[in-house]
CSV table of C-alpha atoms in Angstrom, one decimal:
chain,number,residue,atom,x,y,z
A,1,UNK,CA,0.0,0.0,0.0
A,2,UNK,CA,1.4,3.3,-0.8
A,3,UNK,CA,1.7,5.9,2.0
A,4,UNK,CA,-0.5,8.6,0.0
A,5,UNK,CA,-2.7,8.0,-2.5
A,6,UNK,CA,-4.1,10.0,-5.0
A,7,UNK,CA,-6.9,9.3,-7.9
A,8,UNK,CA,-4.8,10.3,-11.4
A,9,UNK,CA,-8.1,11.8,-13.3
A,10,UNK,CA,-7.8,13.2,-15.6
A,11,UNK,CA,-10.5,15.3,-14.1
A,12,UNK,CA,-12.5,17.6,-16.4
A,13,UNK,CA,-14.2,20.6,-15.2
A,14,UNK,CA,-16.5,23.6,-17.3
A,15,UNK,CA,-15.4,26.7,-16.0
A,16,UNK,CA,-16.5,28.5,-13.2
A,17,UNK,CA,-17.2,25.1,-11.7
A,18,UNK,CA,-16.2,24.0,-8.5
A,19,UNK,CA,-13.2,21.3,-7.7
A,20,UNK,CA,-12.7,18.6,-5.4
A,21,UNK,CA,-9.4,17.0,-5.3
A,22,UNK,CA,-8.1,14.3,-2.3
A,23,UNK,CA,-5.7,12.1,-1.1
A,24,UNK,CA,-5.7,9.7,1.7
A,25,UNK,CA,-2.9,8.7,3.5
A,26,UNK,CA,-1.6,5.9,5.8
A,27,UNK,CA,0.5,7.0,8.1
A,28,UNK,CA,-0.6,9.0,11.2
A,29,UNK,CA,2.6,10.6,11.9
A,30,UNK,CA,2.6,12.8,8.9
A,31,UNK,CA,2.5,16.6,10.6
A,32,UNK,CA,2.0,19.0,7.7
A,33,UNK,CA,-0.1,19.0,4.8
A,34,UNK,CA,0.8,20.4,1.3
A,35,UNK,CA,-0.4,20.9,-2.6
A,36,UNK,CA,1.2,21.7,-5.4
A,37,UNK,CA,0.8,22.6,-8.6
A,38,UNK,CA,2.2,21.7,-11.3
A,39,UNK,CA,2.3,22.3,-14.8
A,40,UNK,CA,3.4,20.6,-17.6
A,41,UNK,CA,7.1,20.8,-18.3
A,42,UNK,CA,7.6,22.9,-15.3
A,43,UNK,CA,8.0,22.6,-11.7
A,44,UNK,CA,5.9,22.0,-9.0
A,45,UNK,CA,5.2,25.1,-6.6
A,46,UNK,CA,3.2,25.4,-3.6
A,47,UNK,CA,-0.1,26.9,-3.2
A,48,UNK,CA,-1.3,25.7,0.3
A,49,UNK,CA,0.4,24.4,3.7
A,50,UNK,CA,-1.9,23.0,6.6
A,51,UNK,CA,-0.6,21.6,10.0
A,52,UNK,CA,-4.1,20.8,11.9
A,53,UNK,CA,-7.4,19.3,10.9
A,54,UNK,CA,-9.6,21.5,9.4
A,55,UNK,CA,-9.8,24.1,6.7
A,56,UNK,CA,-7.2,27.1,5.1
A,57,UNK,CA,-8.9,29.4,2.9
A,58,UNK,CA,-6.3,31.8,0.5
A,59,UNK,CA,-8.5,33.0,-2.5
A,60,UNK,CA,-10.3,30.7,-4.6
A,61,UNK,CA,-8.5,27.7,-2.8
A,62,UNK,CA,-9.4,26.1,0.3
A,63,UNK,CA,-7.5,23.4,2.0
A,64,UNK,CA,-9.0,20.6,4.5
A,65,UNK,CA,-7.5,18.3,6.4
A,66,UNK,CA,-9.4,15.3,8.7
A,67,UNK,CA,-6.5,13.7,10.5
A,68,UNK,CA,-8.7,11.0,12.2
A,69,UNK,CA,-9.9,10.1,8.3
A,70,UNK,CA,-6.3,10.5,7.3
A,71,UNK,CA,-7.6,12.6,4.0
A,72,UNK,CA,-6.9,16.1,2.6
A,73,UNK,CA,-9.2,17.9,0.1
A,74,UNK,CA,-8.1,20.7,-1.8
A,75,UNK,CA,-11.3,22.7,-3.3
A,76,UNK,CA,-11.0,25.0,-6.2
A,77,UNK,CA,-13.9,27.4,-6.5
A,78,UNK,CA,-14.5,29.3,-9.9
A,79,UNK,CA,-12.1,27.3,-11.7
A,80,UNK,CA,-10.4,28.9,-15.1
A,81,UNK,CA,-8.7,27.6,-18.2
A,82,UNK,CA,-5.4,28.9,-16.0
A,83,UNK,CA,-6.0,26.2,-13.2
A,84,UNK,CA,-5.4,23.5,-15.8
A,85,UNK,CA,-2.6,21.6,-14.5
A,86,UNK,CA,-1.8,18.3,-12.1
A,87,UNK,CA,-2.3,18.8,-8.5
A,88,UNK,CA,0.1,17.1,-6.3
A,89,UNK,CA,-0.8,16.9,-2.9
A,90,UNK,CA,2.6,16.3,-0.7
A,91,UNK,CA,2.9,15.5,3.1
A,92,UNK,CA,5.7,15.1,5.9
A,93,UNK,CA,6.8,14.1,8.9
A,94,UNK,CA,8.4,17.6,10.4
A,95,UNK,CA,11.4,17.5,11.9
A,96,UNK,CA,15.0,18.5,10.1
A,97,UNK,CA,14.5,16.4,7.1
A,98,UNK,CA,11.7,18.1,5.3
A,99,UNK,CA,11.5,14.7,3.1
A,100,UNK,CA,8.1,15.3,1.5
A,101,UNK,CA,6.1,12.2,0.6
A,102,UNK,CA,4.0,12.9,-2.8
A,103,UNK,CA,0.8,11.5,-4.2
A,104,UNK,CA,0.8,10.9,-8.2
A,105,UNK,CA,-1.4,13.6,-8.9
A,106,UNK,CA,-4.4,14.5,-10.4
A,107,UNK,CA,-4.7,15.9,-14.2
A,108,UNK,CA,-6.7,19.0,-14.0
A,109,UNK,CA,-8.7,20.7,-17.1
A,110,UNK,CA,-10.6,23.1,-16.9
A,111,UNK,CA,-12.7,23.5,-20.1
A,112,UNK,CA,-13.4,27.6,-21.2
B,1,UNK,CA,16.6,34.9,-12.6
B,2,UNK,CA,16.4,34.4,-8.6
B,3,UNK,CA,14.6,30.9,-8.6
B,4,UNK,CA,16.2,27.7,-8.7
B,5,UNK,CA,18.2,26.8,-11.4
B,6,UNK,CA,18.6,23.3,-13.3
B,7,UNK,CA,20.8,22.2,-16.0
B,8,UNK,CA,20.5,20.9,-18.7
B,9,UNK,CA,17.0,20.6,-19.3
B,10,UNK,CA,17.3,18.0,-21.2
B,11,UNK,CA,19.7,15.3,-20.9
B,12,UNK,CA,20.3,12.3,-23.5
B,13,UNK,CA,23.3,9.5,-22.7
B,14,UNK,CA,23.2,6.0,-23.9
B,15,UNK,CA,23.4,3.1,-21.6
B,16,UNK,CA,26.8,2.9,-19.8
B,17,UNK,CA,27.4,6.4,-19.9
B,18,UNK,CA,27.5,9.3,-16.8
B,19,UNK,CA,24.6,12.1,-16.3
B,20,UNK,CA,25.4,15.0,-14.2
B,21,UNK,CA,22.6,17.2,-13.4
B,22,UNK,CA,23.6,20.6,-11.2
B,23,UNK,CA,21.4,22.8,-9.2
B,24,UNK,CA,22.1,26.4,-8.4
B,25,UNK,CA,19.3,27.1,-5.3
B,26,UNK,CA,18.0,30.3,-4.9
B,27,UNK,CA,19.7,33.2,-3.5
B,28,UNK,CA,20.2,32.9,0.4
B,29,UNK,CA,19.0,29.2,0.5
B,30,UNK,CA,21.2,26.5,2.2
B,31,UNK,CA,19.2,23.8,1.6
B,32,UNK,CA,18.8,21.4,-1.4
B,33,UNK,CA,16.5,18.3,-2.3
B,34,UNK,CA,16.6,16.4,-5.1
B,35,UNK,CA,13.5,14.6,-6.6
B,36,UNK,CA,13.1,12.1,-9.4
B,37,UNK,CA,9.5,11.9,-11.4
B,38,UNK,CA,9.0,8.7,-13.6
B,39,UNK,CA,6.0,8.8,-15.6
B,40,UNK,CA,2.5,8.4,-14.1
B,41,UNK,CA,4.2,8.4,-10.6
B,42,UNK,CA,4.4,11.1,-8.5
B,43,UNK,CA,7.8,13.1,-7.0
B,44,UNK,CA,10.3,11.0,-5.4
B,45,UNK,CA,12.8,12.2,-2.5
B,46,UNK,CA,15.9,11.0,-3.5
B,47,UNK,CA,18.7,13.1,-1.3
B,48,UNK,CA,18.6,16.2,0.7
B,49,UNK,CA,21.9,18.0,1.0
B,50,UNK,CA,23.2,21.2,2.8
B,51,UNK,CA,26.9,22.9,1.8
B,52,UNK,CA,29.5,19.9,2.0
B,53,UNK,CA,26.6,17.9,3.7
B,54,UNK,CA,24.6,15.0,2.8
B,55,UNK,CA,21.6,15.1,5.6
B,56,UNK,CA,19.5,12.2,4.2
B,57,UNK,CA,20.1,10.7,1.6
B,58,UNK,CA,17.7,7.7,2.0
B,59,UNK,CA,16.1,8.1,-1.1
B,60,UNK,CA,18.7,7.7,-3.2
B,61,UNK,CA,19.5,4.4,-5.0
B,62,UNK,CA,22.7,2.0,-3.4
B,63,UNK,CA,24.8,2.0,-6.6
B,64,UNK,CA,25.9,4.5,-9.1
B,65,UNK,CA,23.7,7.2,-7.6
B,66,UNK,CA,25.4,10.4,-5.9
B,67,UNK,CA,24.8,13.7,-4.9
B,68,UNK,CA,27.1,16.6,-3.5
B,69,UNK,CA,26.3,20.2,-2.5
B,70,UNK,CA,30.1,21.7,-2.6
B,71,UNK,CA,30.9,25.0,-0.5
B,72,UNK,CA,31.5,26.8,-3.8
B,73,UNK,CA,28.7,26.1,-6.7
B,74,UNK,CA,26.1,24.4,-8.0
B,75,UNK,CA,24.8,20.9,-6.2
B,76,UNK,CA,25.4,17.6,-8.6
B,77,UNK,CA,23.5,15.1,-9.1
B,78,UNK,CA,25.8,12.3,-10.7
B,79,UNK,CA,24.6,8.7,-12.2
B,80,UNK,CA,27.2,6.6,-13.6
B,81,UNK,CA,26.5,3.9,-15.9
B,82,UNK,CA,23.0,5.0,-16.7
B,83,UNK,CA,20.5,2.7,-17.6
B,84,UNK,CA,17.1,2.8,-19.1
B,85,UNK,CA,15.2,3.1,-16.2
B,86,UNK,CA,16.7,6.3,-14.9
B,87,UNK,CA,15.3,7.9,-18.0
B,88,UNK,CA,13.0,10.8,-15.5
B,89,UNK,CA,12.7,13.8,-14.9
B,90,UNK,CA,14.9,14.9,-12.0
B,91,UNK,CA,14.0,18.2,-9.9
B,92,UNK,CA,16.1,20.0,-7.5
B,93,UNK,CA,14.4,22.0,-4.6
B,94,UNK,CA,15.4,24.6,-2.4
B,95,UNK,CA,14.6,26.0,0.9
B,96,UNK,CA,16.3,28.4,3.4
B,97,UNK,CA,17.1,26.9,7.0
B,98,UNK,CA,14.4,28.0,8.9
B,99,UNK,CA,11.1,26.8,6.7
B,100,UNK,CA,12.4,23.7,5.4
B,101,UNK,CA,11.3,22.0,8.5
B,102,UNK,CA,8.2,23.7,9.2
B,103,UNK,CA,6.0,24.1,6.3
B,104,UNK,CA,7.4,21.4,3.7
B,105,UNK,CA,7.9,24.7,1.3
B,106,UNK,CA,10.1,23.7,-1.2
B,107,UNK,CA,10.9,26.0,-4.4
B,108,UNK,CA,11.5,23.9,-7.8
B,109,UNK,CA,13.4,24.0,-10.3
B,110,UNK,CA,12.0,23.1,-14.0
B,111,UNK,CA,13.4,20.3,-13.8
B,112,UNK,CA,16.1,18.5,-16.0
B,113,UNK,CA,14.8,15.4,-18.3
B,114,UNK,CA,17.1,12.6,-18.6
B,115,UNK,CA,16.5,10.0,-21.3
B,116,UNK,CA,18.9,7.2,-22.0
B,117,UNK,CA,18.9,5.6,-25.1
């Protein structure tokens, strides 16, 4: 079993429309909570950061985490043509290492 | 440009020969991560590395992998005697001291795309 899992889509969306994307995990002693966004060709960079359960707003993106579920949503409201890309969501233990433990992704277009 | 450098950006060796990869991080980061992406699977932690220090290098492969973040320059990644299934895409990431064990906010690179022939 992989220690996060992620569904690979691809997931198609008409804009304006509003996006769910998860991961579960396995591991309970994961601390923080990450996605990224990636698109193609490039590198990944980071649009949200959670440590507790519950939910981060920043714009049209809200992050949610339910650690006794062990799942993270990432919800994209009023999705555009630019928010076509993968979504990685990423997770780690804390600590000095930093290693970050990433899902595969989910393919993300959003159709104008 | 004040991100995180990669070169090349694309990468082509046959089998049996050496890949280097190098990594300039951004400006005032200490910290450096390399990542491998095969297709249809996600990021892979392969090493993390501060100046003239491997911290953790767990991720990487036993043989011909290595990785060094020198006091002066750019971090390598090295592969001798590549073989097919290294052909990935390999990003570097950086971080300055303080975040990196925080937040898990890593800055990428674009990445550099090996293929071996």
């Amino acid at each position: 079993q992989k220690e996060v899992e992620q569904d690979p889509g691809p997931l198609s969306v008409p804009e304006g429309a509003i996006v769910s994307l998860n991961c579960t995990y396995s591991n309970s002693a994961f601390q923080y909570f990450m996605w990224y966004r990636q698109y193609s060709r490039k590198g990944p960079e980071l649009l949200m950061y959670t440590y507790s359960s519950g939910n981060k707003e920043d714009g049209r993106f809200t992050a949610q985490v339910d650690k006794s579920s062990k799942y993270i949503s990432l919800f994209i409201r009023d999705s555009q043509p630019s928010d076509s890309a993968t979504y990685l969501c990423a997770m780690n233990y804390g600590g000095a290492t930093n290693k970050l433990i990433f899902g595969t992704g989910t393919l993300l277009a959003v159709q104008p | 440009n004040a991100g995180v450098m990669q070169n090349p950006r694309h990468l082509v060796r046959r089998r049996g020969q050496e890949a280097r990869l190098r990594c300039s991080p951004m400006k005032g980061h200490s910290h450096v991560y390399w990542y491998r992406q095969l297709p249809e699977e996600g990021l892979k932690f392969m090493v993390y590395l501060q100046k003239e220090n491997i911290i953790d290098e767990s991720g990487m492969p036993k043989e011909r992998f290595s990785a060094e973040f020198p006091k002066e320059g750019p971090s390598i990644l090295r592969i001798q005697q590549v073989v097919r299934g290294d052909s990935a895409a390999y990003f570097c990431a950086s971080s300055p001291p303080r975040l990196a064990s925080n937040t898990g906010e890593l800055f990428f690179g674009e990445g550099s795309r090996l293929t071996v022939l």
